CSV table of C-alpha atoms and ligand atoms in Angstrom, one decimal:
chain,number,residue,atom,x,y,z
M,695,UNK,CA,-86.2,-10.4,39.0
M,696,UNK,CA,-87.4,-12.5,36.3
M,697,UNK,CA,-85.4,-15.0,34.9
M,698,UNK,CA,-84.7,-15.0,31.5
M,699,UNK,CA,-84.7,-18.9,29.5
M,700,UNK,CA,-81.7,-18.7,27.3
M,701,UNK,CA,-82.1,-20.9,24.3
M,702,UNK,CA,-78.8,-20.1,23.2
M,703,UNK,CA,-77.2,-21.5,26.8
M,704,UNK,CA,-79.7,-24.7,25.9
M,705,UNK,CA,-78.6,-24.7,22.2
M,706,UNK,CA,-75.4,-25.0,23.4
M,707,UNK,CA,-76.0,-27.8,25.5
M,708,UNK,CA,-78.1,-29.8,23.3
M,709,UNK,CA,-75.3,-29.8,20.5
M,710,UNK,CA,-72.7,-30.8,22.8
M,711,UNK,CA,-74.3,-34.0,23.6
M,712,UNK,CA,-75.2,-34.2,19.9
M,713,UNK,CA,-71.7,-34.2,19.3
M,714,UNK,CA,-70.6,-37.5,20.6
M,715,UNK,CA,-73.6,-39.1,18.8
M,716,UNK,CA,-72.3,-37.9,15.1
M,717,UNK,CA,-68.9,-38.8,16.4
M,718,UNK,CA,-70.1,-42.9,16.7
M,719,UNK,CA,-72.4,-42.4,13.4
M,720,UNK,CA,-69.7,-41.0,11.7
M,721,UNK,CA,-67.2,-44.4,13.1
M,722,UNK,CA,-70.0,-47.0,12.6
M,723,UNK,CA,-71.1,-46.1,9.5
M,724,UNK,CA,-71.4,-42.5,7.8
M,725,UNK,CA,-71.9,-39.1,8.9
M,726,UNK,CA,-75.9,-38.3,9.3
M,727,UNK,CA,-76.8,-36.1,6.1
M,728,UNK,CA,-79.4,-33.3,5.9
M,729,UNK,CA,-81.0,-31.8,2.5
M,730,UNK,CA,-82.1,-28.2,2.6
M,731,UNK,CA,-84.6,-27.1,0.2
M,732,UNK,CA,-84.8,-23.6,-0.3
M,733,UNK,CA,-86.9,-22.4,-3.2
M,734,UNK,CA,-87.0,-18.8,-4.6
M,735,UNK,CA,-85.3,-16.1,-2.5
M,736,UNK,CA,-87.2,-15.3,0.2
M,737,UNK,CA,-84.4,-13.3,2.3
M,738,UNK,CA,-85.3,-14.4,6.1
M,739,UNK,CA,-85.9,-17.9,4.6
M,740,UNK,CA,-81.9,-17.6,3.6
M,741,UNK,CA,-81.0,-16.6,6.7
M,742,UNK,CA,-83.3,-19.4,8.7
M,743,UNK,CA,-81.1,-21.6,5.8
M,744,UNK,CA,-77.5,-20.1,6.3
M,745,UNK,CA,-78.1,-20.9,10.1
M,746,UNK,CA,-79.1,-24.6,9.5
M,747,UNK,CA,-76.4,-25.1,7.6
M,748,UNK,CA,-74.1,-23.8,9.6
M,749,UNK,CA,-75.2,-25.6,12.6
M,750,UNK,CA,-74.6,-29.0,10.5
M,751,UNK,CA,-71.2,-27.9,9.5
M,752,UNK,CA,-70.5,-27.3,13.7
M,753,UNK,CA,-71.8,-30.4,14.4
M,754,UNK,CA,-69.7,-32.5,10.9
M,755,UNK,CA,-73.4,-33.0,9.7
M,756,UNK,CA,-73.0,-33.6,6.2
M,757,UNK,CA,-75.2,-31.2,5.0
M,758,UNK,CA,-76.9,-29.8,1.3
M,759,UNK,CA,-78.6,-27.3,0.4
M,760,UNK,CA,-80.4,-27.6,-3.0
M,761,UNK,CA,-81.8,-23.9,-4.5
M,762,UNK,CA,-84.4,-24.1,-7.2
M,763,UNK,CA,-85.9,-20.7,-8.5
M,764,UNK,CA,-88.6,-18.8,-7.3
M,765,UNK,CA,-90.1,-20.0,-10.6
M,766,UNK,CA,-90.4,-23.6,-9.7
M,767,UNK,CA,-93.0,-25.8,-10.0
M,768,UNK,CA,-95.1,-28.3,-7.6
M,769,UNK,CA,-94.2,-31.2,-9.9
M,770,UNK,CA,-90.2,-29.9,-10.2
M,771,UNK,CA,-90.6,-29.9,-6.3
M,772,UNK,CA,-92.0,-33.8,-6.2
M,773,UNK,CA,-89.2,-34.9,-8.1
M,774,UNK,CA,-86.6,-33.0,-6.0
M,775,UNK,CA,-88.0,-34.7,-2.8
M,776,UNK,CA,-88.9,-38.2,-4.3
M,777,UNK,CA,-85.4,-37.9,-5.6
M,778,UNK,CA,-83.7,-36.8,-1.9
M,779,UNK,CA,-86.4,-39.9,-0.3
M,780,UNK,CA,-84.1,-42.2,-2.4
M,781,UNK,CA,-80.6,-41.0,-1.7
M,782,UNK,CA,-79.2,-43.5,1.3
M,783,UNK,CA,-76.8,-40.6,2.5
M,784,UNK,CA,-79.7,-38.4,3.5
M,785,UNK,CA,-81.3,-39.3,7.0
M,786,UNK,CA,-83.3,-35.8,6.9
M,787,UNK,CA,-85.1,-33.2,4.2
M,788,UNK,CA,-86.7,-30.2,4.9
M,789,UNK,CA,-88.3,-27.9,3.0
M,790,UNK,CA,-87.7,-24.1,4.2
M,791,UNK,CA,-91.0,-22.5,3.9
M,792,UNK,CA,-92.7,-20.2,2.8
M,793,UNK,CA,-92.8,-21.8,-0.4
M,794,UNK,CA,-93.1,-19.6,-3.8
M,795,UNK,CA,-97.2,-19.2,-4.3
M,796,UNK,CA,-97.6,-21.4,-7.3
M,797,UNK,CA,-96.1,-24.6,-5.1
M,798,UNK,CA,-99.2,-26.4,-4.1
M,799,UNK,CA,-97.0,-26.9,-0.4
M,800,UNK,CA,-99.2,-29.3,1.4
M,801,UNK,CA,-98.3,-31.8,-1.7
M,802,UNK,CA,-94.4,-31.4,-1.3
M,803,UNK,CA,-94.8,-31.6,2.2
M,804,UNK,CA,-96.3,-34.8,2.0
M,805,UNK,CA,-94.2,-36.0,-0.5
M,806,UNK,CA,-91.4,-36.1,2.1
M,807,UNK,CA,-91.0,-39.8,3.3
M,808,UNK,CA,-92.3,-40.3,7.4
M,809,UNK,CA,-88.9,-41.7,8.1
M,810,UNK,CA,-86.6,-38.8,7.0
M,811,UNK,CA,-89.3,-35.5,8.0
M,812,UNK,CA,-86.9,-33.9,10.5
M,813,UNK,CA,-89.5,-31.3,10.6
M,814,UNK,CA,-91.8,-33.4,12.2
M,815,UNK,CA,-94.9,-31.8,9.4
M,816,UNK,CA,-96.1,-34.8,8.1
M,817,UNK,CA,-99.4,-35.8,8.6
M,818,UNK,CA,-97.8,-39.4,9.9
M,819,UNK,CA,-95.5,-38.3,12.3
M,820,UNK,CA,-98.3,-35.9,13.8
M,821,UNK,CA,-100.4,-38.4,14.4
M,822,UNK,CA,-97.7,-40.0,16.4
M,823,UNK,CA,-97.4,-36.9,18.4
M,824,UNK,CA,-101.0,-36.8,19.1
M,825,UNK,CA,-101.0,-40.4,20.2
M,826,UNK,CA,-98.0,-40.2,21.9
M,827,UNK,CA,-96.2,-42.1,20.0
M,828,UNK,CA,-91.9,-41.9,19.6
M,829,UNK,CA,-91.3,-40.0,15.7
M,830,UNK,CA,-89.7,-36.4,15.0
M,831,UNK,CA,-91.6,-33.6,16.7
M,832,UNK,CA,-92.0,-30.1,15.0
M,833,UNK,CA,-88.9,-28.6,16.0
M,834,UNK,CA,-89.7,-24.9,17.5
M,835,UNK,CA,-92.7,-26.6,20.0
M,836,UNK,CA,-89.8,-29.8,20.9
M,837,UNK,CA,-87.4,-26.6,21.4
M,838,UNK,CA,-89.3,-25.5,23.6
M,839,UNK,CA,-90.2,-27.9,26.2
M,840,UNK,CA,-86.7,-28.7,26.0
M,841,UNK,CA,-86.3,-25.4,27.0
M,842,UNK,CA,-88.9,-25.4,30.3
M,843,UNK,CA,-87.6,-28.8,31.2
M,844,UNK,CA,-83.5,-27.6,31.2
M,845,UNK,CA,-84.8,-24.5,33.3
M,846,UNK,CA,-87.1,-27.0,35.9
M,847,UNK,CA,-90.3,-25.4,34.9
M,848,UNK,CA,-93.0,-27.6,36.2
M,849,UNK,CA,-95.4,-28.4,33.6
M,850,UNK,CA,-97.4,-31.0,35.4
M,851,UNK,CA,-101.1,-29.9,36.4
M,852,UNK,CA,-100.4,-26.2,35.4
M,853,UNK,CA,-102.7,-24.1,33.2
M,854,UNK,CA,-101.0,-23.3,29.9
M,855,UNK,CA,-102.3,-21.2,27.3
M,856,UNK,CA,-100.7,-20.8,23.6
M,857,UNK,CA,-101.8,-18.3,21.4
M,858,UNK,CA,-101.9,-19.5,17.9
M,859,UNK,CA,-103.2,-23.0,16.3
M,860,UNK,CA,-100.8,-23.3,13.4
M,861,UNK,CA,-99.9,-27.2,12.4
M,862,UNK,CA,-95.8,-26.3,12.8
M,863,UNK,CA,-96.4,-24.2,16.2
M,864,UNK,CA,-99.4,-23.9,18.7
M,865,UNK,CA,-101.0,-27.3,17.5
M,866,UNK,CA,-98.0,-29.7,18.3
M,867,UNK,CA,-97.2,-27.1,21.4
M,868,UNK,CA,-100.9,-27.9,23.1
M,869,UNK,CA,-100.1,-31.8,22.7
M,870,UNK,CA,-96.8,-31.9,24.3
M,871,UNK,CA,-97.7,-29.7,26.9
M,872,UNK,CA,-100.8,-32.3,27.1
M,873,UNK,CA,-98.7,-35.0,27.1
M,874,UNK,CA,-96.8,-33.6,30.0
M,875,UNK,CA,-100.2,-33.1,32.2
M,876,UNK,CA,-100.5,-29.3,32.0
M,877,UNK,CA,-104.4,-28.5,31.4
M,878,UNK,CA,-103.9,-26.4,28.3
M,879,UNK,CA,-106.1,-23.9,26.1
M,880,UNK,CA,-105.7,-23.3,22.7
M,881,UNK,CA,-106.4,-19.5,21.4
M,882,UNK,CA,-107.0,-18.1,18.1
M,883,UNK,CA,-108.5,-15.2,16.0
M,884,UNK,CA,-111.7,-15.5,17.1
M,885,UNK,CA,-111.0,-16.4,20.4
M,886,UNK,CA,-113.1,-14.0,22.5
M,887,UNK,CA,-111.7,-12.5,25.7
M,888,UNK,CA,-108.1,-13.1,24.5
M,889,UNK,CA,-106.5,-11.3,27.1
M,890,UNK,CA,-108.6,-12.7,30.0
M,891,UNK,CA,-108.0,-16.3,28.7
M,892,UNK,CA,-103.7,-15.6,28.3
M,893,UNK,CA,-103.9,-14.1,32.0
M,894,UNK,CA,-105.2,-17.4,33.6
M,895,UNK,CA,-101.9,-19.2,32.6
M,896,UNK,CA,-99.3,-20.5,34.6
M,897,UNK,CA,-97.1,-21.4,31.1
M,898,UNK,CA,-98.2,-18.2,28.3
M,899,UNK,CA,-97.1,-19.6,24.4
M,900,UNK,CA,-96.9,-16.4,22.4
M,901,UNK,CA,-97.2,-17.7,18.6
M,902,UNK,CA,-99.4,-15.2,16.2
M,903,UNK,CA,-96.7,-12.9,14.8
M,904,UNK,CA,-98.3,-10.2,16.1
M,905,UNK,CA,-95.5,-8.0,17.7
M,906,UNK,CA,-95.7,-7.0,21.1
M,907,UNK,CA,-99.9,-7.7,21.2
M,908,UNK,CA,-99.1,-9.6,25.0
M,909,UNK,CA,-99.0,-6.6,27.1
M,910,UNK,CA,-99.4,-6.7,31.1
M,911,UNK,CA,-103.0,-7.8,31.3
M,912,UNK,CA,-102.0,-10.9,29.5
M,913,UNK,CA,-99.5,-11.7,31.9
M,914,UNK,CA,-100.7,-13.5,35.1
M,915,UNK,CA,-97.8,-12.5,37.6
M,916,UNK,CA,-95.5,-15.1,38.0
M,917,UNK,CA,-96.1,-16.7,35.0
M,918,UNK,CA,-93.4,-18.2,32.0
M,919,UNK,CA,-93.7,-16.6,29.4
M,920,UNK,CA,-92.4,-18.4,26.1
M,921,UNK,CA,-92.4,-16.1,23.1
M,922,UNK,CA,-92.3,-17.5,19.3
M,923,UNK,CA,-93.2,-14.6,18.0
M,924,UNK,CA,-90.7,-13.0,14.9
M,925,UNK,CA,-91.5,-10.0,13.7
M,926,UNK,CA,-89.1,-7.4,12.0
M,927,UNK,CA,-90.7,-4.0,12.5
M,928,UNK,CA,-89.5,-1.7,10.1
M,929,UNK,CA,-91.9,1.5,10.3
M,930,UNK,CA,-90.2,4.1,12.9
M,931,UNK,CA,-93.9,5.1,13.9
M,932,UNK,CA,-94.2,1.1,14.8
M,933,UNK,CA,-90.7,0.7,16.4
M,934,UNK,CA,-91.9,4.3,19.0
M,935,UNK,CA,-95.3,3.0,20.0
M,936,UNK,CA,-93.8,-0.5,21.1
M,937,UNK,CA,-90.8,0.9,22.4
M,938,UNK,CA,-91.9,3.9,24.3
M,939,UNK,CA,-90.2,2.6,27.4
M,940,UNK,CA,-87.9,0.8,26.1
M,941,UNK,CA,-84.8,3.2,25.1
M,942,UNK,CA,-82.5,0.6,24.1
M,943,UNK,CA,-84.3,-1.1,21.4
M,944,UNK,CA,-85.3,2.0,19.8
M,945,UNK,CA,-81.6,2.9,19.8
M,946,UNK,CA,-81.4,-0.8,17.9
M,947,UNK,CA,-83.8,0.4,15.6
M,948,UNK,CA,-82.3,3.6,14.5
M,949,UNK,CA,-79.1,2.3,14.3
M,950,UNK,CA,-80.2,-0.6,12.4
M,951,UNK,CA,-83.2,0.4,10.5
M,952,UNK,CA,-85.4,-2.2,11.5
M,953,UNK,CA,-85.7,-4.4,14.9
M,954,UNK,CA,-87.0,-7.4,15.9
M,955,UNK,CA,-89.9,-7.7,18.1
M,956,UNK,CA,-91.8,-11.0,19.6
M,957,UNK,CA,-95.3,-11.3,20.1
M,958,UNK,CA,-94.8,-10.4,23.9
M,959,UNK,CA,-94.2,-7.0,25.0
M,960,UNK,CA,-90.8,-6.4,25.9
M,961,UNK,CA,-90.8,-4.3,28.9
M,962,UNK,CA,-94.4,-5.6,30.2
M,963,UNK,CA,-92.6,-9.2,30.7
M,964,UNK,CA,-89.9,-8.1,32.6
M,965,UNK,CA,-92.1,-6.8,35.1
M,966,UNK,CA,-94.7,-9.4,35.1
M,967,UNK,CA,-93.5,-13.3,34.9
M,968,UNK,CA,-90.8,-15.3,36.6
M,969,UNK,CA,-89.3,-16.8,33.9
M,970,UNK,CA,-89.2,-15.3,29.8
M,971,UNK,CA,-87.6,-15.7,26.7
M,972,UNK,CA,-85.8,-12.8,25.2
M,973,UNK,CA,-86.2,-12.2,21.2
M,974,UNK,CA,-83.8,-13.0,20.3
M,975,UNK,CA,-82.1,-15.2,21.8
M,976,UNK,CA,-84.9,-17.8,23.0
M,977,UNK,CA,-87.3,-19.7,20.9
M,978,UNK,CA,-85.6,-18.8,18.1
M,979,UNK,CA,-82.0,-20.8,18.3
M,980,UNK,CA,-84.1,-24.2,20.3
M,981,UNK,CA,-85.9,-24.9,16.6
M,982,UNK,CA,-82.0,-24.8,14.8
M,983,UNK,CA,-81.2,-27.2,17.9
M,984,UNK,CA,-83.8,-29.7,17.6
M,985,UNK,CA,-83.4,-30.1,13.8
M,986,UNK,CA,-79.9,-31.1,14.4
M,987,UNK,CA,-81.5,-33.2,17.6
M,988,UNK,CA,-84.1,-34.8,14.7
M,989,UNK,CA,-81.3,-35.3,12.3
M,990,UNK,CA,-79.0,-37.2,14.0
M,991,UNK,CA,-82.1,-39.4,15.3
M,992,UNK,CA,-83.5,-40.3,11.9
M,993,UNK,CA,-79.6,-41.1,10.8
M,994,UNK,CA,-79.5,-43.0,14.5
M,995,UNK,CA,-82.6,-45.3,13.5
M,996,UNK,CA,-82.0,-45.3,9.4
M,997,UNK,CA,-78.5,-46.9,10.4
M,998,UNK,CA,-79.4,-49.0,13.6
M,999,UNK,CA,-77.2,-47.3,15.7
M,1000,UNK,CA,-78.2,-46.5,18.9
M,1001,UNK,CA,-78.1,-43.1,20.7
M,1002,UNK,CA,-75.2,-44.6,23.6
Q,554,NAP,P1,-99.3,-18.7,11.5
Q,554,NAP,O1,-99.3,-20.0,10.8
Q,554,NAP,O2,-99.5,-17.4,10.8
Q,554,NAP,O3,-100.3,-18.9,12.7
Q,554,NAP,C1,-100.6,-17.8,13.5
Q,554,NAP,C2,-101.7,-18.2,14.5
Q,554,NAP,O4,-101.9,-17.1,15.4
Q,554,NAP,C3,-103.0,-18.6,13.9
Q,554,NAP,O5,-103.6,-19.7,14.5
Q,554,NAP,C4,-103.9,-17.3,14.1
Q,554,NAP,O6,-105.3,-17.6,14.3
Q,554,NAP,C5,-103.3,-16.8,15.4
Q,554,NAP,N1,-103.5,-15.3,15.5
Q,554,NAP,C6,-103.1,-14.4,14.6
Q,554,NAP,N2,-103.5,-13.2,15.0
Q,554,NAP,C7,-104.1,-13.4,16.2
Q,554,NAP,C8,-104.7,-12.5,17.1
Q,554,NAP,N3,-104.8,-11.2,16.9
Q,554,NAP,N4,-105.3,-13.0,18.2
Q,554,NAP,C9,-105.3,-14.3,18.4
Q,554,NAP,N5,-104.7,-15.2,17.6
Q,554,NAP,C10,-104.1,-14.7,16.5
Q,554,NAP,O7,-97.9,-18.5,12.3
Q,554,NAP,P2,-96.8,-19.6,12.8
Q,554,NAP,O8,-96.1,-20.2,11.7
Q,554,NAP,O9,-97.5,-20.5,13.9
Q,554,NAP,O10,-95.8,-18.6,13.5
Q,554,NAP,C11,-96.2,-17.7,14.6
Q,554,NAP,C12,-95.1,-16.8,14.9
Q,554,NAP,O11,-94.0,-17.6,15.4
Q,554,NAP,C13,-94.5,-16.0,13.7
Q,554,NAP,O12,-94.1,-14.7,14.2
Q,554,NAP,C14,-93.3,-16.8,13.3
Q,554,NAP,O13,-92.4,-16.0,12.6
Q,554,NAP,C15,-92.8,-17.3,14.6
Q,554,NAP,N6,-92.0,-18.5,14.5
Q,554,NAP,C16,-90.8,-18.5,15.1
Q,554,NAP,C17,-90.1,-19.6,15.1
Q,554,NAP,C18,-88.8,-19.6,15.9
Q,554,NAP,O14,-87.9,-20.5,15.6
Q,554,NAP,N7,-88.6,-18.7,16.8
Q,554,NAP,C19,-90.5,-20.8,14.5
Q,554,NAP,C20,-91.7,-20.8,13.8
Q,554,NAP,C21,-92.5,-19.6,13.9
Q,554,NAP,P3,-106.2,-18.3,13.1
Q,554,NAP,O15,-105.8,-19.7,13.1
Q,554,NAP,O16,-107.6,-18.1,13.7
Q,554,NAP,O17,-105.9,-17.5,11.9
């Protein structure tokens, strides 16, 4: 029987021993403070947002979320950030992408100062990732090798495979996996032989947005399998080719009129790895973890307070 890597039992965790560290902040000095941008009204971006949020308020985060319009500008933007990079009360900005199309994002991105990117995007703080380095790491890849280390995975000399080179996902997931001795391949697009490259690894990454493309073959037996994959399906033709054999989320999906879906095929992962995570339920509530994780570290080192 598989086991499945509940990020929500590790969430859990992770904010309890967050708790005592806002707790002295909040004594010594101040509570740690995080600034949400969230331009134009992209709806999962609100939800992603409302989550955050929530999270901070949970945790007595002092938290802010500033909404400009789906009209605004990259210079509007600069000013927004350069104006949150002076505010001593905020330890930690992030701006929610995707970012309306006339925003020029790799500008406002950068425009976020090293010391308070909770995201862990800027090119700075990368490069102390790739040099191992200590600085914020990208939240969903930190998430999850929290994740494999709570659950004992070994990482150490394994082959791991992550499909996908984004900067926020596959990128920083291949250099902490590096850092932590697994021999790792990167896939992409025009990777040839995808499926025979994804079937040599001990530790699979799923991170394309491609629902349900992992299917058995992918799937060495035994393997973890560590889906980041989000993808609403909302066509009923969609929702009965991936779900043939899976009667229960078809059932979600007409009750609901659209499901979610991973990158990794439900049912094939059940029967092929030792160890999963569900979606929901996995990746997915690890990245809202971390940022609180990366908060309450820039507000530890911003205020000289250290973690206990
Ligand atoms: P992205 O920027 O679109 O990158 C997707 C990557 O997958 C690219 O490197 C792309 O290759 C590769 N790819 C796409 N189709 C492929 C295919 N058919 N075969 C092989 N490689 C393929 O996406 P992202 O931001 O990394 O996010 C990936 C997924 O994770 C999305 O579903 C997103 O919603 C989800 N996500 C979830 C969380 C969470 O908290 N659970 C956080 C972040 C992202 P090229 O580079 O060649 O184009």
């Amino acid at each position: 029987m598989a086991t499945i890597l509940s990020g929500a039992w590790v969430r859990d965790e992770l904010l309890k021993e967050c708790k005592p560290r806002v707790e002295r902040l909040r004594q010594r000095a101040r509570p740690p403070g995080l600034a949400v941008v969230l331009a134009g009204n992209d709806p999962a971006s609100e939800i992603y947002v409302r989550n955050k949020v929530k999270a901070c308020q949970e945790l007595g985060i002092h938290s802010e979320k500033l909404t400009p319009p789906e009209s605004v500008t990259t210079e509007e933007l600069l000013r927004l950030v350069d104006a949150l990079n002076r505010r001593e009360e905020i330890d930690g900005i992030l701006v929610q992408a995707p970012l309306p199309r006339q925003v020029d994002g790799s500008r406002v991105l950068l425009a976020v100062t090293p010391e308070k990117d909770v995201d862990g995007f800027h090119p700075l703080n990368l490069g102390r990732l790739m040099t191992g380095r200590p600085g914020p790491r990208a939240c969903t890849p930190a998430g999850i090798m929290e994740l494999l280390a709570r659950y004992e995975i070994p990482i150490k000399g394994q082959r791991a495979v992550v499909l996908g080179r984004s900067d926020i996902v596959g990128k920083p997931m291949a250099m902490l996996l590096m850092h932590q001795h697994a021999t790792v391949t990167i896939c992409h697009s025009r990777t040839r032989n995808l499926e025979e490259e994804a079937a040599r690894a001990d530790i699979l990454v799923a991170a394309m947005g491609r629902p349900a493309l992992v299917t058995a073959g992918f799937i060495k037996p035994g393997a973890t399998v560590i889906d980041v994959g989000m993808n609403r399906i909302a066509s009923r033709e969609e929702a009965a080719r991936i779900f043939s054999s899976a009667p229960q989320k078809l059932a979600a999906f007409e009750r609901n009129g659209s499901v979610l879906v991973g990158d990794v095929h439900p049912v094939d992962v059940v029967e092929r790895a030792a160890a999963y995570t569900p979606v929901p339920g996995g990746v997915g509530p690890m990245t809202v973890a971390m940022l609180m994780v990366n908060t309450v570290e820039a507000a530890e080192r911003r205020l000289g307070v250290c973690s206990g």
